[in-house]
Amino acid sequence: MGTRQAFPTELMSGARLFLALSLGAIALALMVYPLRTLRRTRGISDIEKRAPDFDGRIETYDKLAVQSEEGAGKPSPFLGLLAEDALNLARRIPVSLKVPNWEISAPAALAVIALGALVWFAAVGPDNWRYGVRHLWAGWVLSDTLPPQRVVVNPGDGAVRLGGDLFIDARAEGFDPAEAEVFALFEGSEDWESAPMLTGEGDDFEFTFFAVREPLRYYVVSAGVHSPEYSIEVVALPRVRNVKLTYHYPRWTQLETDITDPGGDISAVAGTQVEVEVTTDQPLNGAELMVNGEVLAMTTAGAVATATLEVEEDGEYFVSTFFNEDPVRLTDDYFIDVVPDNKPVVNVIRPGRDWKASNIEEVSVRIEATDDLGLDQLDLHYSINGGEWSAISLDVDGAYTLSEEVLYLEELGKTVGASNLLDLLMENEQSAEPETEAVVSSLEPGDLISYYAEARDRDTSERTDLFFLEVQPFDRSYSQSMQGGGGGGGGGGQQQDEISQRQKEILLATWNLIREQGEQTGFQDEQQLADNAQMLSELQRTLAEQARTLANRTRARQLTSVDEQIQTFVESLESAAEAMIPAADRLVDLEFDQAVPSEQEALQHLLKAEAVFTDIQVSFQQGGGGGGGGGFAGRDLAELFELEMDLEKNQYETESPASFDRVPRRKLTKPLPSSRSLRAGRKASPGRPIDNNP
């Protein structure tokens, strides 16, 4: 309270009186009252309470002694014996039991803490607190316990243009007032006028005189402390007719020079050079630009003044001229707003979804990218069967680009072998017959091309969703199994792409985690990211176990010896399961970029297995019924596939249409939840359906 009111004498005197009364009350409570109680009771009950071993001896002795004195007779013969017995007990009782250490140390510690706090406030505490403590305790003896107290006012004496605004800023030193008041006397008026000042930044107070047309005198009062009296002159200065702004943007924005006429507030990206040109109705006697408290000299030529400022941070600026060598405002404040550099926006609008094509097709990919300032780079990235990413640079021009790139699958097929060319050459050095055929190999049914687009500006980049091109046979084989026969039912048609679809969802969810990983802002985001990664890892391991179980069951039924296609199907499943394990490990470690290649490889093996499975079904259906071995193998494999993938059915309740004995079936595992329900699930881009069919 003292700091708020500049330590007035009345308040400090009352505080000292209250302090003295408080100390007196404490002394009375801690010393006088206990001594009076001790005289009245002689401490007998307290001693008996602290030392129970006396067992009432002292109290009994006291009563007998009092009775003897009141009866004026002979003292009781037991007094001496009782006193001797009590004395012997007292010698065996330690002093610390009679007066515990804590009853001395605790008050002493509190006193030391209180004294230390008092010394700290008086010596090194906050300024106003330090002076306040000194003045409270010693101000009645010493005269220099208070700091210099004053109210500092800006601009003090000065001048303002006719009709301009006058901004007053006041700051208290040596005390911390809660309010301040400005007093003003205008020319031609006899009475001082007053108005409360507004609280500004920090401990400052602010007030604005609007449209000043007469000279005035003013001062500020706060907590009884008066500032000096200041004078403001009103002068007729040149009037600003126009402010013209010329924006010279940084080169990286790729923006042309822009002119705003008339101008005022500035809005531009950081690093922009803005030329401010001020035109007045009269020639200027010098001018300056005040930008966020810094002065920039302006070049004057008659009635035109120019200066260039660089946009670095939000703030404000104004233009001043000179009157009697003092700066006088010509304009009000104009704001400076730094425009953020937002991320680019990029979308794949054709095909805009996952696509299936033969290995000789040409797939057109159309990409749209925009940026608020300008694109630096636009790339189409693709990977074949989980291999290394390749990039195709697309042309960009300005802030909007619509580019189209054709993927020639027949040509891309050649790069499948070419990517391993170095390994082949090293092997050929040790072999007499170079294997050059691998370099010109083509894509096969079941191969997978993953691709996405990435747009970059100066500091940031943005990726699209991950899309897939699945290679399908141009002309499906309808040849019968070499074992002949065929027949019967056999399900699995609806479930044949179930396992690859689940793997695709895990891959897409991982891709979205990569995109979200750079956007996390706090512990909760990091924890949610880790939780999603853990869940995806568990889903990946579950899917690997399903693929491995299906392969093992197929081998256990000796179906691989019946048809080479079934052998290829099983090997593809086993390869997919092997690729899923390192992917799951990478997910747990939050190494999403390293998990994607393994997930892509697993998906490619699954697609190959499903392509082979489709051929097996075709061969089985074209067999025309009957009981051939190939027909039984195809039907048995179809039912196994359906049984493993259809997690909605209870395997114990599903009747088998097979005409032969089967191995015992395992209990149904918990259904695999779709990763689309996760926060890390696939985000549908505008215009992009989540669809796997062309």
XYZ file of C-alpha atoms in Angstrom:
694
model
C 0.000 0.000 0.000
C 2.868 2.342 0.778
C 4.423 1.817 -2.647
C 1.075 2.521 -4.292
C 0.664 5.812 -2.417
C 4.293 6.997 -2.480
C 4.812 6.306 1.247
C 2.681 9.130 2.702
C 3.533 10.262 6.245
C 0.109 9.437 7.659
C 0.179 5.908 6.303
C 3.716 5.199 7.472
C 3.002 6.567 10.967
C -0.046 4.341 11.248
C 1.985 1.366 10.025
C 4.680 1.996 12.628
C 2.055 2.228 15.381
C 0.475 -1.010 14.224
C 3.902 -2.656 14.118
C 4.679 -1.545 17.670
C 1.335 -2.806 18.956
C 1.842 -6.115 17.157
C 5.287 -6.608 18.678
C 3.885 -5.753 22.112
C 1.074 -8.276 21.683
C 3.555 -10.949 20.625
C 5.758 -10.246 23.648
C 2.712 -10.369 25.925
C 1.587 -13.687 24.451
C 5.025 -15.310 24.512
C 6.473 -13.965 27.763
C 4.121 -12.166 30.166
C 1.187 -14.561 30.006
C 3.305 -17.746 30.425
C 5.149 -16.189 33.407
C 1.891 -15.280 35.120
C 0.604 -18.802 34.606
C 3.835 -20.200 35.994
C 3.561 -18.080 39.147
C -0.007 -19.243 39.716
C 0.526 -22.970 39.187
C 4.244 -23.104 40.029
C 4.516 -25.397 37.009
C 3.507 -28.477 38.961
C 0.948 -29.800 36.471
C 3.309 -29.089 33.589
C 6.143 -31.023 35.251
C 3.882 -33.978 35.994
C 2.706 -33.930 32.367
C 6.230 -33.847 30.924
C 7.616 -36.466 33.370
C 4.970 -39.128 34.087
C 7.507 -41.077 36.208
C 6.829 -38.735 39.132
C 3.410 -40.403 39.303
C 1.820 -37.517 41.225
C 4.596 -37.208 43.846
C 5.157 -33.496 43.213
C 1.448 -32.715 43.271
C 1.006 -34.715 46.509
C 3.970 -32.974 48.102
C 2.529 -29.592 47.179
C -0.867 -30.387 48.673
C 0.652 -31.692 51.926
C 2.850 -28.626 52.219
C -0.069 -26.274 51.684
C -2.176 -28.121 54.269
C 0.614 -27.912 56.810
C 0.975 -24.165 56.273
C -2.741 -23.528 56.483
C -3.146 -25.721 59.605
C -0.197 -24.055 61.353
C 0.585 -27.410 62.806
C 3.490 -29.752 62.577
C 4.516 -30.676 59.062
C 3.527 -34.095 57.874
C 6.143 -36.777 58.560
C 5.739 -37.934 54.976
C 6.970 -34.661 53.474
C 10.628 -35.468 53.923
C 10.302 -39.000 52.599
C 8.216 -37.796 49.636
C 10.683 -35.028 48.837
C 13.643 -37.427 48.971
C 11.857 -39.921 46.722
C 10.917 -37.207 44.185
C 14.491 -35.897 44.188
C 15.891 -39.334 43.403
C 13.466 -39.655 40.486
C 14.352 -36.176 39.208
C 18.034 -37.093 39.074
C 17.253 -40.022 36.807
C 15.066 -37.989 34.404
C 17.123 -36.239 31.653
C 16.832 -32.497 31.255
C 15.901 -32.890 27.595
C 12.769 -34.690 28.668
C 11.802 -31.876 30.941
C 12.403 -29.216 28.257
C 12.314 -30.783 24.765
C 14.757 -29.361 22.232
C 12.040 -28.556 19.707
C 10.394 -26.124 22.122
C 13.569 -24.067 21.977
C 14.771 -24.730 18.416
C 11.421 -24.186 16.669
C 10.826 -20.633 17.992
C 14.487 -19.836 17.419
C 14.265 -21.042 13.807
C 11.142 -18.989 13.192
C 12.846 -15.937 14.645
C 15.911 -16.463 12.435
C 13.744 -16.904 9.329
C 11.743 -13.775 10.112
C 14.900 -11.779 10.762
C 16.514 -13.115 7.567
C 13.467 -12.184 5.492
C 13.481 -8.711 6.994
C 17.182 -8.249 6.236
C 16.731 -9.588 2.691
C 13.859 -7.210 1.930
C 15.843 -4.304 3.361
C 19.091 -5.164 1.562
C 18.424 -6.815 -1.792
C 14.644 -6.981 -2.200
C 12.699 -5.332 -5.029
C 13.321 -1.607 -5.232
C 10.098 -0.323 -3.757
C 9.927 -3.110 -1.178
C 13.517 -2.443 -0.148
C 12.902 1.238 0.401
C 9.546 0.546 2.044
C 11.023 -1.818 4.658
C 13.808 0.621 5.436
C 11.418 3.510 5.777
C 9.004 1.531 7.948
C 11.655 0.477 10.468
C 14.054 3.401 10.414
C 12.238 6.243 8.682
C 11.324 7.828 11.992
C 15.053 8.130 12.816
C 16.776 8.523 9.416
C 15.793 10.990 6.701
C 17.202 9.261 3.588
C 15.404 5.938 3.711
C 13.141 6.688 0.733
C 14.277 6.743 -2.914
C 13.906 9.823 -5.098
C 10.241 9.915 -6.046
C 9.192 11.533 -9.270
C 6.881 11.222 -12.242
C 8.677 11.124 -15.601
C 6.551 12.436 -18.478
C 7.084 12.183 -22.216
C 7.243 14.150 -24.446
C 7.566 16.946 -21.888
C 7.855 20.308 -23.612
C 7.277 20.240 -27.340
C 5.088 21.155 -30.252
C 2.209 19.575 -32.120
C 0.850 20.331 -35.539
C -2.433 22.179 -35.718
C -5.256 19.659 -35.350
C -2.867 16.851 -34.509
C -3.009 14.415 -31.580
C -0.710 14.675 -28.559
C 0.244 11.398 -26.869
C 1.351 11.613 -23.213
C 3.247 8.838 -21.427
C 3.960 8.963 -17.669
C 6.040 6.640 -15.499
C 6.480 6.697 -11.718
C 9.953 6.215 -10.229
C 10.535 5.382 -6.577
C 6.995 4.145 -5.999
C 4.388 1.986 -7.686
C 1.080 3.849 -8.021
C -2.172 2.274 -9.099
C -3.437 5.312 -10.984
C -2.397 8.677 -12.362
C -4.169 11.838 -13.439
C -3.242 14.449 -16.029
C -4.041 18.157 -15.560
C -4.149 20.556 -18.530
C -4.689 24.289 -18.980
C -5.519 25.398 -22.524
C -4.759 28.847 -23.806
C -7.753 31.115 -23.263
C -9.046 29.053 -20.361
C -8.783 29.965 -16.674
C -9.451 26.573 -15.096
C -7.280 23.501 -15.074
C -8.968 20.404 -16.431
C -8.139 16.890 -15.299
C -8.681 13.385 -16.596
C -7.579 9.928 -15.434
C -4.815 8.299 -17.420
C -5.072 4.781 -18.806
C -2.754 1.995 -17.743
C -0.333 1.232 -20.546
C 2.400 -1.337 -21.004
C 4.229 -2.259 -17.838
C 3.803 0.389 -15.157
C 3.288 3.290 -17.568
C 0.228 5.501 -17.850
C -1.045 6.914 -21.135
C -3.286 9.720 -22.307
C -4.002 11.288 -25.689
C -5.127 14.840 -26.414
C -7.063 14.612 -29.666
C -7.165 17.337 -32.328
C -5.163 19.908 -30.383
C -5.776 23.431 -31.713
C -4.618 25.674 -28.836
C -1.335 25.765 -26.919
C -1.558 24.156 -23.505
C 0.281 23.473 -20.281
C 0.019 20.175 -18.478
C 1.403 18.054 -15.644
C 0.748 14.611 -14.147
C -0.096 13.725 -10.545
C 0.192 10.225 -9.114
C -0.153 9.299 -5.424
C 0.392 12.926 -4.484
C 3.638 13.234 -6.475
C 3.548 16.009 -9.086
C 5.529 16.069 -12.288
C 7.011 19.337 -13.570
C 4.732 21.525 -15.637
C 5.257 21.330 -19.391
C 4.221 23.503 -22.351
C 3.017 22.418 -25.776
C 2.969 24.773 -28.740
C 0.593 24.383 -31.669
C 2.219 25.119 -35.007
C 0.918 25.249 -38.555
C 2.968 22.640 -40.399
C 2.697 21.317 -43.935
C -0.235 18.961 -44.312
C 0.268 15.450 -45.614
C -1.593 15.016 -48.874
C -0.578 11.469 -49.717
C 1.451 8.491 -48.534
C 2.722 6.133 -51.234
C 4.162 2.695 -50.439
C 6.370 0.736 -52.844
C 6.978 -2.899 -51.858
C 10.219 -4.567 -52.947
C 9.712 -8.190 -51.973
C 12.559 -10.616 -51.296
C 13.722 -12.516 -54.346
C 12.622 -15.863 -52.945
C 8.965 -14.772 -52.976
C 9.067 -14.396 -56.782
C 6.712 -11.436 -56.390
C 6.934 -8.343 -58.535
C 7.344 -4.871 -57.089
C 3.983 -3.635 -55.852
C 2.796 -0.060 -55.333
C 0.049 0.966 -52.917
C -1.154 4.494 -53.596
C -2.568 5.870 -51.408
C -0.955 3.832 -48.656
C -0.687 3.776 -44.905
C -0.524 0.509 -42.990
C 2.173 -1.905 -44.163
C 1.520 -5.617 -44.602
C 4.324 -7.754 -46.040
C 6.545 -10.749 -45.408
C 9.673 -10.370 -43.325
C 12.579 -9.020 -45.333
C 10.475 -6.815 -47.602
C 11.917 -3.372 -48.364
C 9.165 -0.746 -48.301
C 9.804 2.686 -49.770
C 7.665 5.284 -47.997
C 6.995 8.438 -50.020
C 5.192 11.309 -48.291
C 3.784 14.262 -50.227
C 2.812 17.486 -48.401
C 1.142 20.714 -49.447
C 4.268 22.751 -48.616
C 8.017 22.147 -48.823
C 9.405 20.338 -45.804
C 12.209 21.573 -43.612
C 13.587 18.070 -43.128
C 11.703 14.929 -42.129
C 12.278 11.623 -40.415
C 10.584 8.234 -40.213
C 10.056 6.789 -36.728
C 9.834 2.970 -36.992
C 9.278 1.044 -33.755
C 11.188 3.675 -31.803
C 14.077 3.899 -34.291
C 14.683 7.007 -36.401
C 15.224 6.770 -40.156
C 16.270 9.955 -41.935
C 14.121 10.863 -44.921
C 15.356 12.406 -48.136
C 13.418 15.586 -48.898
C 12.949 17.224 -52.273
C 10.553 20.113 -52.014
C 7.238 18.764 -50.789
C 8.243 15.084 -51.155
C 10.099 13.054 -48.536
C 11.176 9.428 -48.990
C 12.756 6.722 -46.857
C 13.018 2.943 -47.035
C 12.304 0.637 -44.131
C 12.690 -3.125 -43.843
C 9.830 -5.193 -42.471
C 11.216 -7.274 -39.605
C 8.525 -7.403 -36.926
C 5.050 -6.168 -36.139
C 4.949 -2.561 -35.003
C 4.104 0.933 -36.162
C 5.622 3.959 -37.842
C 4.918 7.652 -38.350
C 6.434 10.629 -40.156
C 7.801 13.711 -38.389
C 9.207 17.048 -39.462
C 11.137 19.619 -37.433
C 10.068 22.771 -35.615
C 12.768 24.673 -33.740
C 14.937 21.579 -34.226
C 12.414 19.442 -32.342
C 10.563 16.616 -34.146
C 6.846 17.186 -34.655
C 4.505 14.521 -35.975
C 3.049 14.950 -39.419
C 1.035 11.718 -39.443
C -0.721 9.446 -37.028
C 0.584 5.956 -36.321
C 0.500 3.443 -39.155
C 0.693 -0.267 -38.385
C 3.291 -2.724 -39.652
C 2.015 -6.293 -40.009
C 4.378 -9.171 -40.809
C 2.601 -11.668 -43.061
C 3.487 -15.298 -42.225
C 4.852 -17.599 -44.902
C 2.264 -20.391 -44.984
C 2.916 -23.921 -46.151
C 2.206 -24.818 -49.775
C -0.976 -26.671 -50.685
C -0.535 -29.623 -53.042
C -3.020 -32.202 -54.342
C -2.994 -35.058 -56.820
C -6.146 -34.453 -58.844
C -5.605 -37.205 -61.419
C -6.121 -40.053 -60.959
C -6.815 -38.769 -57.438
C -7.079 -42.270 -55.994
C -5.352 -45.636 -56.058
C -5.228 -47.116 -59.545
C -4.831 -50.502 -61.185
C -3.101 -50.820 -64.538
C -1.291 -53.330 -66.715
C 2.483 -53.259 -67.050
C 2.337 -51.592 -70.485
C -0.090 -48.779 -69.689
C 0.626 -45.063 -69.456
C -0.778 -43.482 -66.308
C -1.234 -39.708 -66.305
C -0.650 -37.985 -62.956
C -1.898 -34.397 -62.670
C -0.714 -32.321 -59.705
C -2.011 -28.963 -58.500
C 0.108 -26.852 -56.132
C -0.359 -23.371 -54.712
C 1.529 -21.161 -52.282
C 0.710 -17.781 -50.828
C 4.040 -16.310 -51.929
C 5.565 -18.561 -54.534
C 6.597 -22.146 -55.152
C 10.259 -23.059 -55.250
C 9.992 -26.699 -56.221
C 7.450 -29.372 -57.113
C 8.453 -33.036 -57.266
C 6.709 -36.306 -58.017
C 8.240 -39.085 -55.918
C 7.711 -42.753 -56.684
C 8.983 -46.059 -55.365
C 8.722 -49.502 -56.925
C 8.095 -52.451 -54.625
C 9.375 -50.632 -51.561
C 12.662 -49.642 -53.185
C 14.416 -46.312 -52.996
C 12.420 -43.202 -53.799
C 12.969 -41.590 -57.186
C 11.968 -38.003 -57.925
C 10.741 -36.272 -61.063
C 11.077 -32.479 -60.939
C 8.131 -30.587 -62.363
C 8.100 -27.041 -63.661
C 6.867 -24.326 -61.310
C 5.977 -20.760 -62.142
C 4.863 -18.362 -59.447
C 2.345 -19.172 -56.773
C 0.188 -21.623 -58.768
C 1.167 -24.640 -60.799
C -0.839 -27.308 -62.589
C 1.535 -29.971 -63.869
C 1.008 -33.326 -65.502
C 3.443 -36.217 -65.702
C 2.971 -39.514 -67.512
C 4.261 -42.668 -65.852
C 5.219 -45.187 -68.535
C 4.908 -48.454 -66.674
C 6.747 -50.341 -69.383
C 9.739 -48.035 -68.954
C 9.478 -48.076 -65.176
C 9.667 -51.852 -65.333
C 13.158 -51.635 -66.745
C 14.314 -49.634 -63.760
C 13.312 -52.453 -61.430
C 16.299 -54.415 -62.574
C 18.422 -51.336 -63.189
C 18.151 -50.263 -59.553
C 20.056 -53.406 -58.656
C 22.503 -53.016 -61.518
C 25.481 -52.430 -59.220
C 24.775 -55.617 -57.299
C 24.403 -57.529 -60.546
C 27.706 -56.225 -61.879
C 29.485 -57.260 -58.698
C 27.964 -60.726 -59.007
C 28.833 -60.939 -62.703
C 32.485 -60.240 -61.953
C 32.486 -63.550 -60.121
C 30.415 -65.365 -62.748
C 31.406 -66.475 -66.225
C 27.978 -65.685 -67.689
C 26.706 -62.127 -67.029
C 23.010 -62.001 -66.263
C 21.884 -59.002 -68.277
C 18.266 -60.055 -68.524
C 17.462 -58.737 -65.052
C 18.270 -55.196 -66.163
C 15.495 -55.214 -68.743
C 12.883 -57.007 -66.651
C 9.347 -55.652 -66.728
C 6.770 -55.143 -64.042
C 4.761 -58.200 -63.124
C 1.237 -58.632 -61.795
C 1.320 -57.870 -58.094
C 4.082 -55.259 -58.375
C 3.386 -51.989 -56.601
C 4.275 -48.393 -57.425
C 3.853 -45.923 -54.562
C 3.897 -42.235 -55.346
C 3.224 -38.828 -53.829
C 3.796 -35.188 -54.694
C 5.780 -32.711 -52.618
C 5.734 -28.928 -52.953
C 8.319 -26.606 -51.415
C 8.553 -22.915 -50.798
C 11.412 -21.044 -49.143
C 11.253 -22.648 -45.688
C 8.523 -25.285 -45.669
C 7.288 -28.250 -47.643
C 4.059 -30.212 -47.877
C 3.297 -33.725 -49.115
C 0.169 -35.266 -50.526
C -1.329 -38.548 -49.435
C 0.405 -41.693 -50.571
C -1.118 -43.249 -53.695
C -0.646 -46.667 -55.266
C -0.465 -48.065 -58.781
C -1.112 -51.808 -58.675
C 0.097 -53.817 -61.641
C -2.471 -56.287 -62.994
C -2.113 -58.800 -65.827
C -2.984 -57.495 -69.275
C -4.489 -60.821 -70.231
C -5.315 -63.152 -67.334
C -4.301 -66.734 -67.740
C -7.218 -69.082 -68.027
C -5.202 -72.263 -68.441
C -6.195 -75.178 -66.351
C -4.054 -76.558 -63.636
C -1.632 -79.141 -64.922
C -3.222 -81.567 -62.499
C -6.515 -81.240 -64.361
C -9.888 -81.669 -62.793
C -11.538 -78.984 -60.804
C -14.965 -78.676 -59.474
C -17.103 -77.477 -56.707
C -17.438 -74.358 -54.706
C -14.759 -72.743 -52.615
C -15.147 -69.251 -51.317
C -12.703 -66.477 -50.856
C -13.614 -64.248 -53.751
C -14.810 -61.478 -51.524
C -11.877 -61.876 -49.150
C -9.070 -62.212 -51.698
C -7.942 -58.590 -51.318
C -8.725 -58.298 -47.609
C -5.192 -58.862 -46.344
C -3.601 -56.432 -48.812
C -6.256 -53.841 -47.992
C -5.359 -54.045 -44.319
C -1.680 -53.715 -45.102
C -2.471 -50.721 -47.292
C -4.352 -49.059 -44.429
C -1.390 -49.574 -42.090
C 0.923 -48.056 -44.696
C -1.356 -45.062 -45.229
C -1.693 -44.529 -41.479
C 2.100 -44.584 -41.148
C 2.353 -42.047 -43.945
C -0.004 -39.715 -42.118
C 2.019 -40.112 -38.929
C 5.042 -38.907 -40.896
C 3.088 -35.831 -41.951
C 1.860 -35.214 -38.402
C 5.223 -35.820 -36.759
C 6.485 -32.389 -37.773
C 3.320 -30.680 -36.512
C 3.415 -31.887 -32.893
C 3.480 -28.996 -30.462
C 3.510 -30.429 -26.980
C 3.769 -33.435 -24.741
C 0.190 -34.513 -25.403
C 0.797 -34.523 -29.154
C 3.972 -36.558 -28.687
C 2.175 -39.018 -26.430
C -0.697 -39.403 -28.876
C 1.791 -39.942 -31.688
C 3.531 -42.658 -29.664
C 0.195 -44.295 -28.804
C -0.853 -44.371 -32.460
C 2.521 -45.783 -33.451
C 2.218 -48.499 -30.809
C -1.247 -49.435 -32.057
C -0.076 -49.577 -35.673
C 2.836 -51.772 -34.624
C 0.450 -54.187 -32.931
C -1.781 -54.223 -36.020
C 1.239 -54.929 -38.203
C 2.354 -57.839 -36.022
C -1.180 -59.243 -35.998
C -1.338 -59.102 -39.781
C 2.083 -60.754 -40.057
C 0.863 -63.567 -37.821
C -2.232 -64.023 -39.994
C -0.172 -64.212 -43.179
C 2.263 -66.653 -41.584
C -0.589 -68.795 -40.225
C -2.238 -68.987 -43.648
C 1.066 -70.020 -45.228
C 1.732 -72.643 -42.551
C -1.768 -74.125 -42.857
C -1.367 -74.348 -46.613
C 1.948 -76.161 -46.245
C 0.522 -78.408 -43.534
C -2.166 -79.606 -45.951
C 0.529 -80.311 -48.550
C -1.177 -78.075 -51.078
C 2.144 -76.684 -52.317
C 3.048 -80.012 -53.909
C -0.150 -80.063 -55.941
C 0.305 -76.816 -57.888
C 3.334 -74.563 -58.456
C 1.067 -71.526 -58.246
C 0.116 -72.472 -54.700
C 3.831 -72.734 -53.906
C 4.324 -69.200 -55.273
C 1.320 -68.015 -53.258
C 2.750 -69.410 -50.018
C 6.229 -68.003 -50.658
C 4.748 -64.553 -51.269
C 2.822 -64.721 -47.984
C 5.959 -65.755 -46.104
C 7.967 -62.934 -47.697
C 5.244 -60.458 -46.737
C 5.242 -61.678 -43.131
C 9.034 -61.349 -42.965
C 8.856 -57.754 -44.225
C 6.173 -56.824 -41.684
C 8.305 -57.586 -38.608
C 10.983 -54.885 -39.174
C 8.182 -52.480 -40.073
C 6.526 -53.131 -36.709
C 9.849 -52.596 -34.914
C 10.383 -49.278 -36.695
C 6.901 -48.124 -35.751
C 7.523 -48.724 -32.052
C 10.717 -46.652 -32.294
C 8.793 -43.850 -34.085
C 11.032 -44.325 -37.136
C 8.199 -43.910 -39.592
C 10.312 -43.107 -42.663
C 12.272 -46.320 -42.128
C 9.056 -48.311 -41.628
C 7.502 -47.288 -44.954
C 9.857 -49.290 -47.266
C 9.238 -52.504 -45.325
C 5.491 -51.859 -45.347
C 5.621 -51.255 -49.103
C 7.570 -54.452 -49.628
C 5.047 -56.396 -47.557
C 2.172 -54.893 -49.547
C 3.851 -55.812 -52.826
C 4.266 -59.442 -51.759
C 0.632 -59.560 -50.651
C -0.547 -58.152 -53.975
C 1.532 -60.740 -55.785
C 0.038 -63.478 -53.607
C -3.469 -62.229 -54.369
C -2.719 -62.092 -58.096
C -1.575 -65.715 -57.970
C -4.616 -66.594 -55.871
C -6.864 -65.088 -58.548
C -5.202 -67.252 -61.208
C -5.700 -70.282 -58.993
C -9.394 -69.456 -58.662
C -9.711 -69.039 -62.428
C -8.066 -72.396 -63.014
C -10.288 -73.974 -60.374
C -13.496 -72.516 -61.828
C -12.558 -73.419 -65.393
C -12.050 -77.011 -64.298
C -15.760 -77.591 -64.588
C -16.336 -79.504 -61.353
C -15.321 -82.965 -60.480
C -12.786 -84.369 -58.148
C -9.360 -83.718 -59.653
C -6.485 -83.032 -57.309
C -5.972 -79.536 -58.648
C -9.637 -78.794 -58.146
C -9.561 -79.996 -54.571
C -6.380 -77.971 -53.907
C -7.881 -74.809 -55.334
C -11.083 -75.212 -53.391
C -9.225 -76.032 -50.176
C -6.950 -72.994 -50.567
C -9.933 -70.738 -51.239
C -11.664 -71.921 -48.102
C -8.498 -71.507 -46.046
C -8.113 -67.967 -47.348
C -11.731 -67.152 -46.575
C -11.464 -68.672 -43.110
C -8.356 -66.699 -42.184
C -9.508 -63.379 -43.574
C -13.192 -63.363 -42.591
C -12.829 -62.313 -38.973
C -16.502 -61.492 -38.627
C -17.447 -65.196 -38.546
C -17.055 -67.672 -35.718
C -14.888 -70.401 -37.192
C -16.527 -73.038 -35.013
C -19.949 -72.238 -36.447
C -18.926 -72.200 -40.114
C -19.813 -75.448 -41.819
C -17.255 -76.792 -44.253
C -18.395 -77.870 -47.699
C -15.219 -79.863 -48.224
C -15.499 -83.583 -48.924
C -12.368 -84.609 -47.030
C -10.975 -84.495 -43.530
C -9.362 -81.288 -42.282
C -6.826 -80.500 -39.631
C -8.149 -78.959 -36.391
C -8.855 -75.247 -36.697
C -7.525 -72.687 -34.223
C -9.768 -70.426 -32.196
C -10.734 -67.143 -33.830
C -8.500 -64.254 -32.894
C -9.753 -60.754 -32.093
C -10.826 -58.912 -35.253
C -8.270 -56.514 -36.637
C -9.599 -52.935 -36.246
C -9.386 -50.678 -39.223
C -6.658 -48.079 -39.006
C -9.019 -45.600 -40.645
C -10.642 -45.166 -37.243
C -7.372 -43.912 -35.826
C -6.286 -40.322 -35.723
C -3.382 -41.558 -37.798
C -5.804 -42.961 -40.363
C -5.888 -41.890 -43.925
C -6.965 -38.303 -44.555
C -9.092 -37.969 -47.664
C -7.871 -35.107 -49.826
C -10.422 -32.893 -51.600
C -11.798 -34.775 -54.517
C -10.159 -38.053 -53.506
C -12.348 -41.045 -52.640
C -10.835 -43.845 -50.637
C -11.169 -46.474 -53.322
C -9.013 -49.258 -54.627
C -10.779 -49.717 -57.945
C -10.247 -47.699 -61.119
